[in-house]
XYZ file of C-alpha atoms in Angstrom:
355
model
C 161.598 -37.593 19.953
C 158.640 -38.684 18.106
C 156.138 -36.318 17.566
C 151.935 -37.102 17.769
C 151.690 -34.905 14.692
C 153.877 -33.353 12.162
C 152.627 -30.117 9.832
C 154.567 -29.747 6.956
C 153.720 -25.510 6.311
C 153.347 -22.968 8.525
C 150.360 -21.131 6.441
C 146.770 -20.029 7.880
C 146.185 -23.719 7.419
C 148.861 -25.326 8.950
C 149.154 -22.712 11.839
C 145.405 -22.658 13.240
C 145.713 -26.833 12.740
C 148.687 -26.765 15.391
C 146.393 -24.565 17.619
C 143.685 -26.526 17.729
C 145.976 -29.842 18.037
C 147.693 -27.848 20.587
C 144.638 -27.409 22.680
C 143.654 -31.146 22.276
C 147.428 -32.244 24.568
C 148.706 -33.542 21.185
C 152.156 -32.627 20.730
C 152.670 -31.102 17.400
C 155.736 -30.065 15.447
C 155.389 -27.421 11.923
C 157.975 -27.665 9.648
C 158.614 -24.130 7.245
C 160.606 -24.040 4.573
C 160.892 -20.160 4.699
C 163.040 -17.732 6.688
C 159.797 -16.314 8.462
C 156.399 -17.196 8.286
C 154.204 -15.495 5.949
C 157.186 -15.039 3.659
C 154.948 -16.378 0.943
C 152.535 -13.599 1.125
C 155.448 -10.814 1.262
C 156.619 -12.196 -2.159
C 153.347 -11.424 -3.832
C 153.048 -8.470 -5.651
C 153.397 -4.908 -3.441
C 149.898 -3.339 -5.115
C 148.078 -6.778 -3.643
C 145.534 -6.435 -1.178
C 143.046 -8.930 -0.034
C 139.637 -9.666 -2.269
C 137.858 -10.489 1.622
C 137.603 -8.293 4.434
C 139.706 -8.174 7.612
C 136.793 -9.811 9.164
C 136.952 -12.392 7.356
C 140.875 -12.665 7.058
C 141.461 -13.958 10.782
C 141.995 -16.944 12.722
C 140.579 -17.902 16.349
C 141.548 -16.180 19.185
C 142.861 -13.265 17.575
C 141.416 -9.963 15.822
C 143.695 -8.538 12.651
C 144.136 -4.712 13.688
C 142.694 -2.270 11.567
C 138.874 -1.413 10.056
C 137.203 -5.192 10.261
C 135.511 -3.805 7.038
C 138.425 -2.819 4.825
C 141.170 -4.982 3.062
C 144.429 -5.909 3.970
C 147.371 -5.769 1.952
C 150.011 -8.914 2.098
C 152.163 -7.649 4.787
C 149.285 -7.031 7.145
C 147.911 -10.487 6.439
C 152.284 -12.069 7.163
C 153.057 -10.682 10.103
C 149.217 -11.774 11.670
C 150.538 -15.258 10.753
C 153.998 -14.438 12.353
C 151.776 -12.508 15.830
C 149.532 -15.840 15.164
C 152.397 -18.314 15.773
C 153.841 -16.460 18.616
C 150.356 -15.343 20.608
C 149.499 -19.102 20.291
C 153.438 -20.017 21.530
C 153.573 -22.901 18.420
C 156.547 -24.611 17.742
C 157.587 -23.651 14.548
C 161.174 -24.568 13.297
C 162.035 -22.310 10.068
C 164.630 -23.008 7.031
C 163.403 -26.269 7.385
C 162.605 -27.966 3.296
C 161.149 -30.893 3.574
C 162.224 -33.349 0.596
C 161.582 -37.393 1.847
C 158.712 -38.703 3.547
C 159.304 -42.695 4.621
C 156.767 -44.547 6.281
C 157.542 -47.455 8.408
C 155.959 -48.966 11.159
C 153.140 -46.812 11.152
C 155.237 -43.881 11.802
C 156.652 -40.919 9.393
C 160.271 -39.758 9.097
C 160.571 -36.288 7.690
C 164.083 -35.454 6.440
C 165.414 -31.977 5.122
C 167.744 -30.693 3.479
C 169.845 -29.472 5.774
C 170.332 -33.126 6.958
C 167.690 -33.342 10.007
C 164.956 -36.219 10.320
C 161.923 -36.014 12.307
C 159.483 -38.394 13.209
C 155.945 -38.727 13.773
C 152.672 -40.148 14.469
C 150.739 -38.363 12.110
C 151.780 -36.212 9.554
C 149.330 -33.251 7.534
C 150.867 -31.754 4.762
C 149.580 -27.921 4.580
C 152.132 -26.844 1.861
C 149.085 -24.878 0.613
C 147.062 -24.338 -2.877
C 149.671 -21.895 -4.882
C 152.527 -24.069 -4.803
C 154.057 -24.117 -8.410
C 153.038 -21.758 -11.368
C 151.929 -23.755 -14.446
C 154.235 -23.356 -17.206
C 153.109 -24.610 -20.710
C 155.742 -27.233 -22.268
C 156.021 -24.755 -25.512
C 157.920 -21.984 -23.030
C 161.175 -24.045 -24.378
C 160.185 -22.549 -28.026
C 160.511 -19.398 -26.410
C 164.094 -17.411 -27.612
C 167.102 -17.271 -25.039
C 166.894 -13.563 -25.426
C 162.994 -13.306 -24.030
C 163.372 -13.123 -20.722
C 160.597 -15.813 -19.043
C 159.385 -15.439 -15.239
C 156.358 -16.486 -13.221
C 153.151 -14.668 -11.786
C 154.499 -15.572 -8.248
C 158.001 -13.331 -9.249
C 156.615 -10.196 -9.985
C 156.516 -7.609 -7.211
C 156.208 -4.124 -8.948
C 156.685 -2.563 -12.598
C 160.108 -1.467 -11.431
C 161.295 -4.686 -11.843
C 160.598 -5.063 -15.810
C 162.849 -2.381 -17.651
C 161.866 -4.267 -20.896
C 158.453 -2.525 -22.167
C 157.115 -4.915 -24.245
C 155.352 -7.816 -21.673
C 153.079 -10.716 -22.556
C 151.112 -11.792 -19.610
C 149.953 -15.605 -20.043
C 146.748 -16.312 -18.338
C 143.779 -14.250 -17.304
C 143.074 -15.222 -13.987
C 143.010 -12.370 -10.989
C 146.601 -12.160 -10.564
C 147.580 -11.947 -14.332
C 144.403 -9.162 -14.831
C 145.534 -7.199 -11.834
C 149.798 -7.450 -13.090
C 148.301 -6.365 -16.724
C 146.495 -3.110 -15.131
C 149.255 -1.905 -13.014
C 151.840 -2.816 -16.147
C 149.466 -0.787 -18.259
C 150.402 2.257 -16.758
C 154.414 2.079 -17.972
C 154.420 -0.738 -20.212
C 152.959 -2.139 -23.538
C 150.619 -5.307 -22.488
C 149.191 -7.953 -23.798
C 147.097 -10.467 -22.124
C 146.284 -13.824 -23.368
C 143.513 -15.320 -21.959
C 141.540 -18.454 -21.995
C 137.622 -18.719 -21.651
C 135.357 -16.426 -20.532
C 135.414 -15.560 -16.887
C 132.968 -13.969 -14.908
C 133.034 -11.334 -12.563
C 131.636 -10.023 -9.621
C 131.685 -6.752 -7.603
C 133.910 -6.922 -4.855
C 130.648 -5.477 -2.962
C 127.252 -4.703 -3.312
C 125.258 -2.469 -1.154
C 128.058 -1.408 0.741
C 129.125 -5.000 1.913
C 131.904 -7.411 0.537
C 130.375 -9.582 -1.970
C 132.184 -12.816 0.214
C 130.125 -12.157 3.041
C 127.358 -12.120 1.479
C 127.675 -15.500 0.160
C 129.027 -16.662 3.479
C 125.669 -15.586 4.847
C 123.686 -16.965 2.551
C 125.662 -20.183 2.813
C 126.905 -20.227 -0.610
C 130.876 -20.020 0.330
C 130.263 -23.404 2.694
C 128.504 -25.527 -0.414
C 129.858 -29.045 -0.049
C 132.455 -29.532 -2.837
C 130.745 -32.539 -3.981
C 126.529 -31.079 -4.096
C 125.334 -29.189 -6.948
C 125.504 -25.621 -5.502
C 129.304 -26.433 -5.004
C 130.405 -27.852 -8.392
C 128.243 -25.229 -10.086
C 130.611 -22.786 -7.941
C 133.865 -24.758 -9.223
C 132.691 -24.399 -12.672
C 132.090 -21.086 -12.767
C 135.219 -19.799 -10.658
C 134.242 -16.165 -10.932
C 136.472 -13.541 -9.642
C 134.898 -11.390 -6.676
C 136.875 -7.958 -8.887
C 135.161 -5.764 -11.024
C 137.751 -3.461 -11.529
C 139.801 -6.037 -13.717
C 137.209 -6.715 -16.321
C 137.876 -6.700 -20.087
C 136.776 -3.217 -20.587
C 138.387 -1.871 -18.082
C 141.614 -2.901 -18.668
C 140.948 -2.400 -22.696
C 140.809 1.436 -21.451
C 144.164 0.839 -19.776
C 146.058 0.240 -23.342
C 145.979 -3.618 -22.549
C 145.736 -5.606 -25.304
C 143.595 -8.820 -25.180
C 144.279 -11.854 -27.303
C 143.012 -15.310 -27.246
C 144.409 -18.323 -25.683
C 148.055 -18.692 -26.538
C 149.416 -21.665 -28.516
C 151.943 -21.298 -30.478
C 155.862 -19.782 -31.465
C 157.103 -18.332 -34.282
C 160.650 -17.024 -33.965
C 159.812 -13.806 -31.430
C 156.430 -13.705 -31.915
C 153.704 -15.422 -29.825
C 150.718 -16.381 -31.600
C 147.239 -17.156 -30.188
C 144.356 -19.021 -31.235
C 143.218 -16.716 -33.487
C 146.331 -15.549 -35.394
C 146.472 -12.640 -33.176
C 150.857 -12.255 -31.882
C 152.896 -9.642 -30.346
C 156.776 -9.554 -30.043
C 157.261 -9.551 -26.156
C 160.931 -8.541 -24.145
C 159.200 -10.425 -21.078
C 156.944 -13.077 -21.092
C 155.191 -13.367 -17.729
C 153.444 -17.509 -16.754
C 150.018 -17.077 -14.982
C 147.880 -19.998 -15.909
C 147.455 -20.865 -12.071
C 149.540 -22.895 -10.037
C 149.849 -27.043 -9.434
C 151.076 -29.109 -5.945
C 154.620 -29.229 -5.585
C 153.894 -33.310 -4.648
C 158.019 -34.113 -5.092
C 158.516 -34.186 -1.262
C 155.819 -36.456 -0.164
C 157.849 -39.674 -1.359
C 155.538 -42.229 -0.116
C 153.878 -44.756 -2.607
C 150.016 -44.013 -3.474
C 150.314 -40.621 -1.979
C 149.611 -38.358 -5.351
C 149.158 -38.397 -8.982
C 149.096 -36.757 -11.711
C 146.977 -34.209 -10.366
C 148.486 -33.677 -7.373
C 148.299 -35.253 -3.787
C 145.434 -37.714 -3.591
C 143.057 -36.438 -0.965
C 139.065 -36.583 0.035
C 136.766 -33.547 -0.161
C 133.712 -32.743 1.504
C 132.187 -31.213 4.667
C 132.860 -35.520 6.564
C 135.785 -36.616 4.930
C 137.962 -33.195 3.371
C 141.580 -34.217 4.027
C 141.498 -37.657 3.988
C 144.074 -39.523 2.290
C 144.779 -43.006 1.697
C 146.673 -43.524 4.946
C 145.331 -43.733 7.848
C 147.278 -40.566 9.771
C 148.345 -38.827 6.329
C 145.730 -35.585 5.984
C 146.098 -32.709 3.788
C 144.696 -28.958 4.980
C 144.615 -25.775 3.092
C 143.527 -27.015 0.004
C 141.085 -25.156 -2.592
C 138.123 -26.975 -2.519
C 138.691 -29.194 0.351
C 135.504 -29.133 1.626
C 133.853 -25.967 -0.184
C 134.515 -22.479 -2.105
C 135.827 -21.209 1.320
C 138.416 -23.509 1.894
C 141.065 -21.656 0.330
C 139.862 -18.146 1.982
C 141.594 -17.789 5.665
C 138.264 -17.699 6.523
C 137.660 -21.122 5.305
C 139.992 -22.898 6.649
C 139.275 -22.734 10.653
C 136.825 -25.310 9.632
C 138.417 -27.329 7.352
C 141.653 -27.168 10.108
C 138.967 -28.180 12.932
C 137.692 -31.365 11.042
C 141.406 -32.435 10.712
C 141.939 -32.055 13.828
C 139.481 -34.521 14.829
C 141.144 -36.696 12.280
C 144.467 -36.880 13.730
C 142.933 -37.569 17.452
C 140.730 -40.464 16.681
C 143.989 -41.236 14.378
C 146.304 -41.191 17.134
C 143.286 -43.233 19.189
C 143.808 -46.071 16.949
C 147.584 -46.251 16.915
């Protein structure tokens, strides 16, 4: 059988895409690498909860249970996905790692590794935005005897019986690792340049929906309000600021760049001796699987952004969904991406039109 429209992740993205293809007679086929969908959010670290409000962390046609003001943690948010897939009856096959892409005669075959090909008309890739940690070429410097994981491994302190932990990157998920590890370990952070923050809410309301309402969050990528945004990629957290976790025994050093025998050394001269050494200088596209010429680069897959053409790739019926930035700040919020999913949508039909 050949599909209208293979989705290669079975995501917020991917999922409400298949809906709305669903609802437009196309026959649509998502491919998940996972045992069960929202797998990727039960991996994330068991103190994580949501920086956006339930209201806000939902997908058409169906209401996350639970105060529509207060913040989910990541297995609320998985099994919505999972209730998600199965209230809208999509066809979801699991296990299922995509790693070829051919394109011939204007139509895809998908093969995985567990020896299966599919084909399609039109194929999205929704593998998502946090896809690969970023792991500085100097780790190999690192000694054997240090153990080395990523951001998207840790779970709990339990897991670390080392004490001594270097955290590598300041963003929100390194800050918010460095608190909790505060509390039974010795941490230090390295960070990179200033980042600012801003309360999670003001006046009693969740700083994101404020912006949404003033129309910040849906800024066009490409205007000045939205590259302004992209510049300053402030954290919606206050409780993770540099004093805070400063009172917290955390110990903040510059950016990291260098090894001398056991000791890392930033910037500044400043080093510690870590047992663990922890990556969390945000994550890259995972663009091995797509094998087709022209269709990424060095910085990942090659795709259009804005509120007309976000998703847009250089083939015809290729599109990419779930993206930060695809069209605006919102785009990689749940809440963002009913839009961006919408437009695509549209982009596979009038695809699928032309075939």
């Amino acid at each position: 059988m050949t599909y209208d429209c293979v989705i290669i992740g079975a995501g917020q993205a991917g999922l409400c895409l298949a809906s709305f293809l669903t609802k437009k007679n196309i026959t649509v086929l998502i491919l998940e690498r996972d045992e069960r969908i929202g797998d990727v959010w039960r991996r994330r670290p068991d103190s994580m909860r949501l920086f956006t409000p339930r209201a806000m962390d939902q997908l058409p046609g169906l209401i996350m249970a639970g105060d529509q003001k207060g913040y989910p943690d990541k297995h609320e948010v998985a099994d919505y996905l999972e209730s998600y897939a199965q209230h809208n009856n999509l066809h979801v096959l699991l296990n299922k790692n995509v790693y070829s892409v051919e394109y011939n005669d204007k139509i895809y075959s998908i093969k995985t590794q567990d020896g299966e090909t599919f084909q399609a008309k039109c194929l999205v890739n929704a593998t998502g935005a946090n896809q690969k940690v970023n792991v500085l070429d100097i780790s190999r410097d690192i000694p054997a005897e240090i153990q080395q994981m990523t951001i998207d491994q840790y779970q709990n302190p339990k897991q670390l019986s080392s004490k001594n932990i270097a955290i590598i990157g300041d963003g929100a998920s390194g800050r918010q690792a460095a608190k909790e590890l505060a509390e039974t370990h010795n941490v230090t952070l390295f960070c990179g340049s200033p980042r600012p923050f801003t309360p999670q809410e003001l006046f009693g309301i969740n700083t994101l929906v404020l912006f949404k309402k003033m129309t910040i969050l849906n800024s066009d990528s490409r205007n000045i309000i939205g590259r302004w945004l992209r510049k300053r990629n402030f954290i919606p957290c206050n409780n993770i600021t540099n004093k805070i976790l400063k009172k917290k025994g955390v110990r903040l050093y510059s950016k990291f760049t260098s090894v001398d025998g056991k000791k890392l050394i930033s910037d500044r001269g400043e080093n510690c001796e870590p047992h663990i050494v922890i990556w969390s200088l945000g994550y890259k596209e995972d663009t091995d699987w797509l094998t087709i010429p022209d269709s990424s680069n060095s910085d990942g897959f090659i795709c259009q952004v804005g509120h007309d053409v976000g998703g847009k790739t250089p083939y015809p019926d290729l599109f990419i969904v779930g993206r930060k930035w695809l069209s605006c700040r919102a785009s990689e919020l749940i809440y963002g991406c009913v839009k961006d999913a919408q437009r695509v949508a549209n982009f596979v039909e009038m695809a699928l039109k032309n075939k």
